[in-house]
Every structure is written in structure tokens, then in C-alpha cells.
């Protein structure tokens, strides 16, 4: 039996309201023992907190996502700190920088991200990072903080950036993007990275696998991502599952 973890899944989203329990049961049968649910907006935290308290296979992370800047109130940081004390999440996330859209408010994102990193440092929590077109800015900030590590989710940066994250004890999350034939650069990168730096994720309901475009993604697809990584690396699924799960458990202390 494989032991697997989905290190990044939005199972709290409404997309799963009708069949969330069935999905968790299917996951348990497939060896998926843990699903980490990152926070996106404060409005979505109560549902996450409730689900994670009711289902031991779900692990809570809390944070304010950089793609939803307008949803974060002025007192977001006070609320985050209060929630960290009260609900003891395994990580601060999903936080980061997203400079993909031209109209991104760079200064506001930097302020919010740095302040959330400071909360992670203060409470000795790892972070779950969302980074688009901003790896160098993120790396620069991470070097200034004494974080206990983290995950760069859906990593698609360069081999040099991967190495810089490794020096800072950051793991790299990989999911459905790996399954597309056109993703040759990404496939090469993840076939060459040390396995000790890799964790599996779906980012469900987003990031569908190749062949499932336009459909809801699910944590049930973790074994397909594992299989693809096994093909690319020429290592057994058992071995990759063992190491990537251990990476995740060690980082989050779960
Ligand atoms: Zn996400």
C-alpha cells in the first residue's frame, strides 16, 4: 500500500460540496493519508477550519493569497495572528507574490507577503508559497527571514532558482502540469531535482491533468502524478511515494 499526501488542495471550495466525503473515502482507499488545505481569503477560513477539525485526514494552513488582494481587509494580519493562535495551522499559506497580471499592485503584495512571513517566523511555521513571475523577489525576501522552510507550490521556475530554494530548505510542489507533453522543460527539471526536494500536489479543483482539461481536478489524482514522475525519473512509484511523503511529513510535522 502506498502512503501519499496531497500537499496542496482546495478541498474546501464549493466545487466539492456535493461529494467531498466520497472523495476523501476514495483518497483513503488509494493510500492518500493527508490532504493539506491552504487558506486563500479570510472569508474562506471558517469553512476550512471546520472541515479540518472534523476530518483528521485534512490539515489546515491559513493565509491571504496574493491573487485576491481586494478580498483582504485592513486588519488581515491581526486576524491571521489571532487565527494562528486559536487554530494552530500546520503552515502559513497560501501566501506569496503574483506579478503575472500587468495591473498587479506590487507594493501592496510585497507588504502583505513580508508581514505574513514575519508571522510565520514568529510562530515557527513553514510557509506554502504561490509565486508567479516573482521568484527572484521571493528568494530575496526569504533570505532575510529565519523561516523553518516551506513549499513553493506548482513550481515552474528554473533549475538555478530551484537550487536557491533548496539552500533555503524549500521544497517544490509538482502536480498536473507535469503530465502535459508540451511541458518538456518542467519534466526535465523534475526528473533531475533531488527527490528530497519534491512534494506532490493537485491544487484541485484547479490544474487538471492532461486528458482531463476543462474538468474539476481532484486529490484522487495524486497517484497519476506519482506515476508520471516515476516514468520520468526511472524510479519506482513506491520509492517516490515514500520519499515525497516523508518530505511533507517532516516539513509540516504531520
Ligand atoms: Zn492553491
GROMACS .gro file of C-alpha atoms and ligand atoms in nm:
model
  255
    1UNK     CA    1   0.000   0.000   0.000
    2UNK     CA    2   0.131   0.343  -0.098
    3UNK     CA    3   0.146   0.627   0.153
    4UNK     CA    4   0.067   0.954  -0.020
    5UNK     CA    5  -0.004   1.317   0.066
    6UNK     CA    6  -0.168   1.590  -0.142
    7UNK     CA    7   0.039   1.885  -0.021
    8UNK     CA    8  -0.188   2.147  -0.181
    9UNK     CA    9  -0.561   2.104  -0.241
   10UNK     CA   10  -0.857   2.341  -0.207
   11UNK     CA   11  -1.100   2.072  -0.095
   12UNK     CA   12  -1.293   2.337   0.098
   13UNK     CA   13  -1.408   2.505  -0.226
   14UNK     CA   14  -1.778   2.483  -0.314
   15UNK     CA   15  -1.685   2.265  -0.614
   16UNK     CA   16  -1.661   1.976  -0.366
   17UNK     CA   17  -1.972   2.041  -0.155
   18UNK     CA   18  -2.170   1.757  -0.314
   19UNK     CA   19  -1.914   1.476  -0.292
   20UNK     CA   20  -1.635   1.582  -0.054
   21UNK     CA   21  -1.684   1.282   0.178
   22UNK     CA   22  -1.684   1.033  -0.111
   23UNK     CA   23  -1.363   1.189  -0.245
   24UNK     CA   24  -1.195   1.158   0.095
   25UNK     CA   25  -1.300   0.792   0.113
   26UNK     CA   26  -1.161   0.726  -0.237
   27UNK     CA   27  -0.839   0.901  -0.137
   28UNK     CA   28  -0.804   0.688   0.177
   29UNK     CA   29  -0.851   0.373  -0.034
   30UNK     CA   30  -0.578   0.493  -0.274
   31UNK     CA   31  -0.331   0.547   0.013
   32UNK     CA   32  -0.369   0.926   0.028
   33UNK     CA   33  -0.336   0.979   0.401
   34UNK     CA   34  -0.327   1.355   0.425
   35UNK     CA   35  -0.460   1.650   0.227
   36UNK     CA   36  -0.321   1.995   0.309
   37UNK     CA   37  -0.578   2.272   0.261
   38UNK     CA   38  -0.420   2.616   0.218
   39UNK     CA   39  -0.607   2.936   0.301
   40UNK     CA   40  -0.700   3.184   0.031
   41UNK     CA   41  -0.913   3.458   0.188
   42UNK     CA   42  -1.026   3.528   0.544
   43UNK     CA   43  -1.386   3.472   0.435
   44UNK     CA   44  -1.297   3.113   0.345
   45UNK     CA   45  -1.110   3.031   0.668
   46UNK     CA   46  -1.415   2.932   0.882
   47UNK     CA   47  -1.517   2.654   0.640
   48UNK     CA   48  -1.156   2.529   0.619
   49UNK     CA   49  -1.121   2.534   0.996
   50UNK     CA   50  -1.448   2.346   1.041
   51UNK     CA   51  -1.361   2.079   0.781
   52UNK     CA   52  -1.010   2.027   0.916
   53UNK     CA   53  -1.136   1.991   1.274
   54UNK     CA   54  -1.391   1.731   1.165
   55UNK     CA   55  -1.168   1.519   0.936
   56UNK     CA   56  -0.825   1.407   1.062
   57UNK     CA   57  -0.700   1.347   0.705
   58UNK     CA   58  -0.731   1.721   0.634
   59UNK     CA   59  -0.458   1.959   0.756
   60UNK     CA   60  -0.511   2.331   0.795
   61UNK     CA   61  -0.295   2.612   0.658
   62UNK     CA   62  -0.402   2.974   0.689
   63UNK     CA   63  -0.304   3.275   0.483
   64UNK     CA   64  -0.401   3.554   0.245
   65UNK     CA   65  -0.344   3.468  -0.124
   66UNK     CA   66  -0.174   3.732  -0.343
   67UNK     CA   67  -0.424   3.687  -0.627
   68UNK     CA   68  -0.711   3.811  -0.410
   69UNK     CA   69  -0.570   4.137  -0.276
   70UNK     CA   70  -0.908   4.315  -0.283
   71UNK     CA   71  -1.056   4.047  -0.055
   72UNK     CA   72  -0.809   4.110   0.231
   73UNK     CA   73  -0.934   4.362   0.491
   74UNK     CA   74  -0.711   4.622   0.657
   75UNK     CA   75  -0.685   4.411   0.971
   76UNK     CA   76  -0.599   4.089   0.781
   77UNK     CA   77  -0.268   4.047   0.964
   78UNK     CA   78  -0.423   4.084   1.310
   79UNK     CA   79  -0.688   3.831   1.209
   80UNK     CA   80  -0.421   3.593   1.080
   81UNK     CA   81  -0.223   3.612   1.400
   82UNK     CA   82  -0.535   3.560   1.610
   83UNK     CA   83  -0.638   3.257   1.398
   84UNK     CA   84  -0.287   3.110   1.419
   85UNK     CA   85  -0.302   3.125   1.799
   86UNK     CA   86  -0.653   2.987   1.815
   87UNK     CA   87  -0.649   2.713   1.546
   88UNK     CA   88  -0.280   2.614   1.524
   89UNK     CA   89  -0.243   2.562   1.148
   90UNK     CA   90   0.044   2.344   1.022
   91UNK     CA   91   0.164   2.629   0.796
   92UNK     CA   92   0.110   2.986   0.683
   93UNK     CA   93  -0.022   2.975   0.327
   94UNK     CA   94  -0.112   3.022   0.060
   95UNK     CA   95   0.094   3.340   0.051
   96UNK     CA   96   0.337   3.488  -0.199
   97UNK     CA   97   0.379   3.719  -0.493
   98UNK     CA   98   0.192   3.705  -0.824
   99UNK     CA   99   0.321   3.954  -1.081
  100UNK     CA  100   0.167   3.766  -1.373
  101UNK     CA  101  -0.107   4.021  -1.437
  102UNK     CA  102   0.011   4.360  -1.562
  103UNK     CA  103  -0.202   4.557  -1.315
  104UNK     CA  104  -0.068   4.375  -1.006
  105UNK     CA  105  -0.019   4.609  -0.709
  106UNK     CA  106   0.343   4.517  -0.646
  107UNK     CA  107   0.390   4.731  -0.335
  108UNK     CA  108   0.073   4.605  -0.164
  109UNK     CA  109   0.160   4.242  -0.241
  110UNK     CA  110   0.512   4.285  -0.105
  111UNK     CA  111   0.383   4.443   0.218
  112UNK     CA  112   0.126   4.168   0.279
  113UNK     CA  113   0.369   3.888   0.190
  114UNK     CA  114   0.651   4.015   0.409
  115UNK     CA  115   0.417   4.067   0.705
  116UNK     CA  116   0.282   3.712   0.668
  117UNK     CA  117   0.638   3.577   0.651
  118UNK     CA  118   0.705   3.760   0.978
  119UNK     CA  119   0.408   3.586   1.140
  120UNK     CA  120   0.542   3.251   1.016
  121UNK     CA  121   0.882   3.331   1.169
  122UNK     CA  122   0.723   3.441   1.496
  123UNK     CA  123   0.525   3.117   1.531
  124UNK     CA  124   0.797   2.894   1.376
  125UNK     CA  125   0.567   2.776   1.100
  126UNK     CA  126   0.663   2.668   0.748
  127UNK     CA  127   0.505   2.856   0.457
  128UNK     CA  128   0.318   2.748   0.143
  129UNK     CA  129   0.411   2.983  -0.139
  130UNK     CA  130   0.231   3.090  -0.455
  131UNK     CA  131   0.488   3.254  -0.686
  132UNK     CA  132   0.437   3.372  -1.043
  133UNK     CA  133   0.689   3.592  -1.225
  134UNK     CA  134   0.843   3.680  -0.888
  135UNK     CA  135   1.090   3.406  -0.787
  136UNK     CA  136   1.386   3.640  -0.752
  137UNK     CA  137   1.190   3.885  -0.532
  138UNK     CA  138   1.062   3.595  -0.319
  139UNK     CA  139   1.409   3.442  -0.282
  140UNK     CA  140   1.548   3.780  -0.177
  141UNK     CA  141   1.285   3.813   0.097
  142UNK     CA  142   1.326   3.452   0.214
  143UNK     CA  143   1.700   3.507   0.262
  144UNK     CA  144   1.623   3.786   0.510
  145UNK     CA  145   1.392   3.571   0.726
  146UNK     CA  146   1.465   3.281   0.957
  147UNK     CA  147   1.187   3.050   0.835
  148UNK     CA  148   1.169   2.678   0.916
  149UNK     CA  149   1.126   2.611   0.540
  150UNK     CA  150   0.826   2.568   0.319
  151UNK     CA  151   0.689   2.464  -0.018
  152UNK     CA  152   0.687   2.656  -0.343
  153UNK     CA  153   0.362   2.525  -0.483
  154UNK     CA  154   0.328   2.444  -0.857
  155UNK     CA  155   0.693   2.532  -0.912
  156UNK     CA  156   0.783   2.619  -1.270
  157UNK     CA  157   1.097   2.828  -1.225
  158UNK     CA  158   1.449   2.750  -1.343
  159UNK     CA  159   1.697   2.490  -1.218
  160UNK     CA  160   1.903   2.775  -1.070
  161UNK     CA  161   1.600   2.906  -0.877
  162UNK     CA  162   1.522   2.552  -0.759
  163UNK     CA  163   1.874   2.528  -0.620
  164UNK     CA  164   1.840   2.863  -0.444
  165UNK     CA  165   1.518   2.743  -0.283
  166UNK     CA  166   1.696   2.421  -0.182
  167UNK     CA  167   1.962   2.621   0.001
  168UNK     CA  168   1.680   2.783   0.199
  169UNK     CA  169   1.527   2.439   0.280
  170UNK     CA  170   1.230   2.491   0.049
  171UNK     CA  171   1.054   2.201  -0.119
  172UNK     CA  172   0.897   2.227  -0.465
  173UNK     CA  173   0.540   2.110  -0.532
  174UNK     CA  174   0.452   1.940  -0.860
  175UNK     CA  175   0.112   1.842  -0.996
  176UNK     CA  176  -0.090   1.814  -1.315
  177UNK     CA  177   0.137   2.047  -1.514
  178UNK     CA  178   0.390   1.762  -1.532
  179UNK     CA  179   0.152   1.543  -1.735
  180UNK     CA  180   0.136   1.763  -2.048
  181UNK     CA  181   0.358   1.656  -2.342
  182UNK     CA  182   0.447   2.023  -2.407
  183UNK     CA  183   0.584   2.058  -2.051
  184UNK     CA  184   0.927   1.931  -2.152
  185UNK     CA  185   1.125   2.191  -1.958
  186UNK     CA  186   0.927   2.117  -1.641
  187UNK     CA  187   0.958   1.740  -1.693
  188UNK     CA  188   1.332   1.768  -1.736
  189UNK     CA  189   1.362   1.985  -1.424
  190UNK     CA  190   1.163   1.743  -1.207
  191UNK     CA  191   1.349   1.441  -1.344
  192UNK     CA  192   1.679   1.598  -1.237
  193UNK     CA  193   1.589   1.754  -0.899
  194UNK     CA  194   1.690   1.564  -0.586
  195UNK     CA  195   1.385   1.368  -0.469
  196UNK     CA  196   1.443   1.513  -0.123
  197UNK     CA  197   1.316   1.848  -0.258
  198UNK     CA  198   0.993   1.724  -0.422
  199UNK     CA  199   0.637   1.701  -0.288
  200UNK     CA  200   0.321   1.600  -0.477
  201UNK     CA  201   0.016   1.821  -0.508
  202UNK     CA  202  -0.301   1.858  -0.715
  203UNK     CA  203  -0.411   2.220  -0.646
  204UNK     CA  204  -0.762   2.076  -0.701
  205UNK     CA  205  -1.012   2.188  -0.821
  206UNK     CA  206  -0.764   2.375  -1.047
  207UNK     CA  207  -0.474   2.247  -1.262
  208UNK     CA  208  -0.642   1.948  -1.434
  209UNK     CA  209  -0.414   1.673  -1.562
  210UNK     CA  210  -0.355   1.616  -1.933
  211UNK     CA  211  -0.660   1.439  -2.075
  212UNK     CA  212  -0.889   1.599  -1.816
  213UNK     CA  213  -0.882   1.961  -1.941
  214UNK     CA  214  -1.192   2.159  -1.852
  215UNK     CA  215  -1.282   1.915  -1.573
  216UNK     CA  216  -1.265   1.958  -1.199
  217UNK     CA  217  -0.933   1.832  -1.063
  218UNK     CA  218  -0.937   1.610  -0.753
  219UNK     CA  219  -0.693   1.489  -0.486
  220UNK     CA  220  -0.783   1.140  -0.613
  221UNK     CA  221  -0.541   1.215  -0.900
  222UNK     CA  222  -0.227   1.216  -0.681
  223UNK     CA  223  -0.142   0.856  -0.792
  224UNK     CA  224  -0.145   0.971  -1.159
  225UNK     CA  225   0.105   1.246  -1.080
  226UNK     CA  226   0.315   0.991  -0.891
  227UNK     CA  227   0.306   0.757  -1.191
  228UNK     CA  228   0.418   1.032  -1.429
  229UNK     CA  229   0.707   1.129  -1.200
  230UNK     CA  230   0.805   0.762  -1.173
  231UNK     CA  231   0.818   0.730  -1.555
  232UNK     CA  232   1.022   1.048  -1.591
  233UNK     CA  233   1.273   0.964  -1.320
  234UNK     CA  234   1.300   0.592  -1.381
  235UNK     CA  235   1.240   0.530  -1.010
  236UNK     CA  236   0.965   0.310  -0.865
  237UNK     CA  237   0.635   0.463  -0.756
  238UNK     CA  238   0.687   0.305  -0.414
  239UNK     CA  239   1.019   0.480  -0.367
  240UNK     CA  240   0.895   0.819  -0.486
  241UNK     CA  241   0.584   0.792  -0.268
  242UNK     CA  242   0.793   0.704   0.036
  243UNK     CA  243   1.037   0.992  -0.003
  244UNK     CA  244   0.792   1.265  -0.110
  245UNK     CA  245   0.553   1.173   0.172
  246UNK     CA  246   0.839   1.179   0.422
  247UNK     CA  247   0.946   1.522   0.289
  248UNK     CA  248   0.598   1.656   0.350
  249UNK     CA  249   0.554   1.497   0.693
  250UNK     CA  250   0.888   1.626   0.810
  251UNK     CA  251   0.826   1.981   0.691
  252UNK     CA  252   0.477   2.010   0.839
  253UNK     CA  253   0.539   1.784   1.138
  254UNK     CA  254   0.233   1.575   1.049
  255LIG    ZN1  255  -0.370   2.694  -0.435
   0.00000   0.00000   0.00000
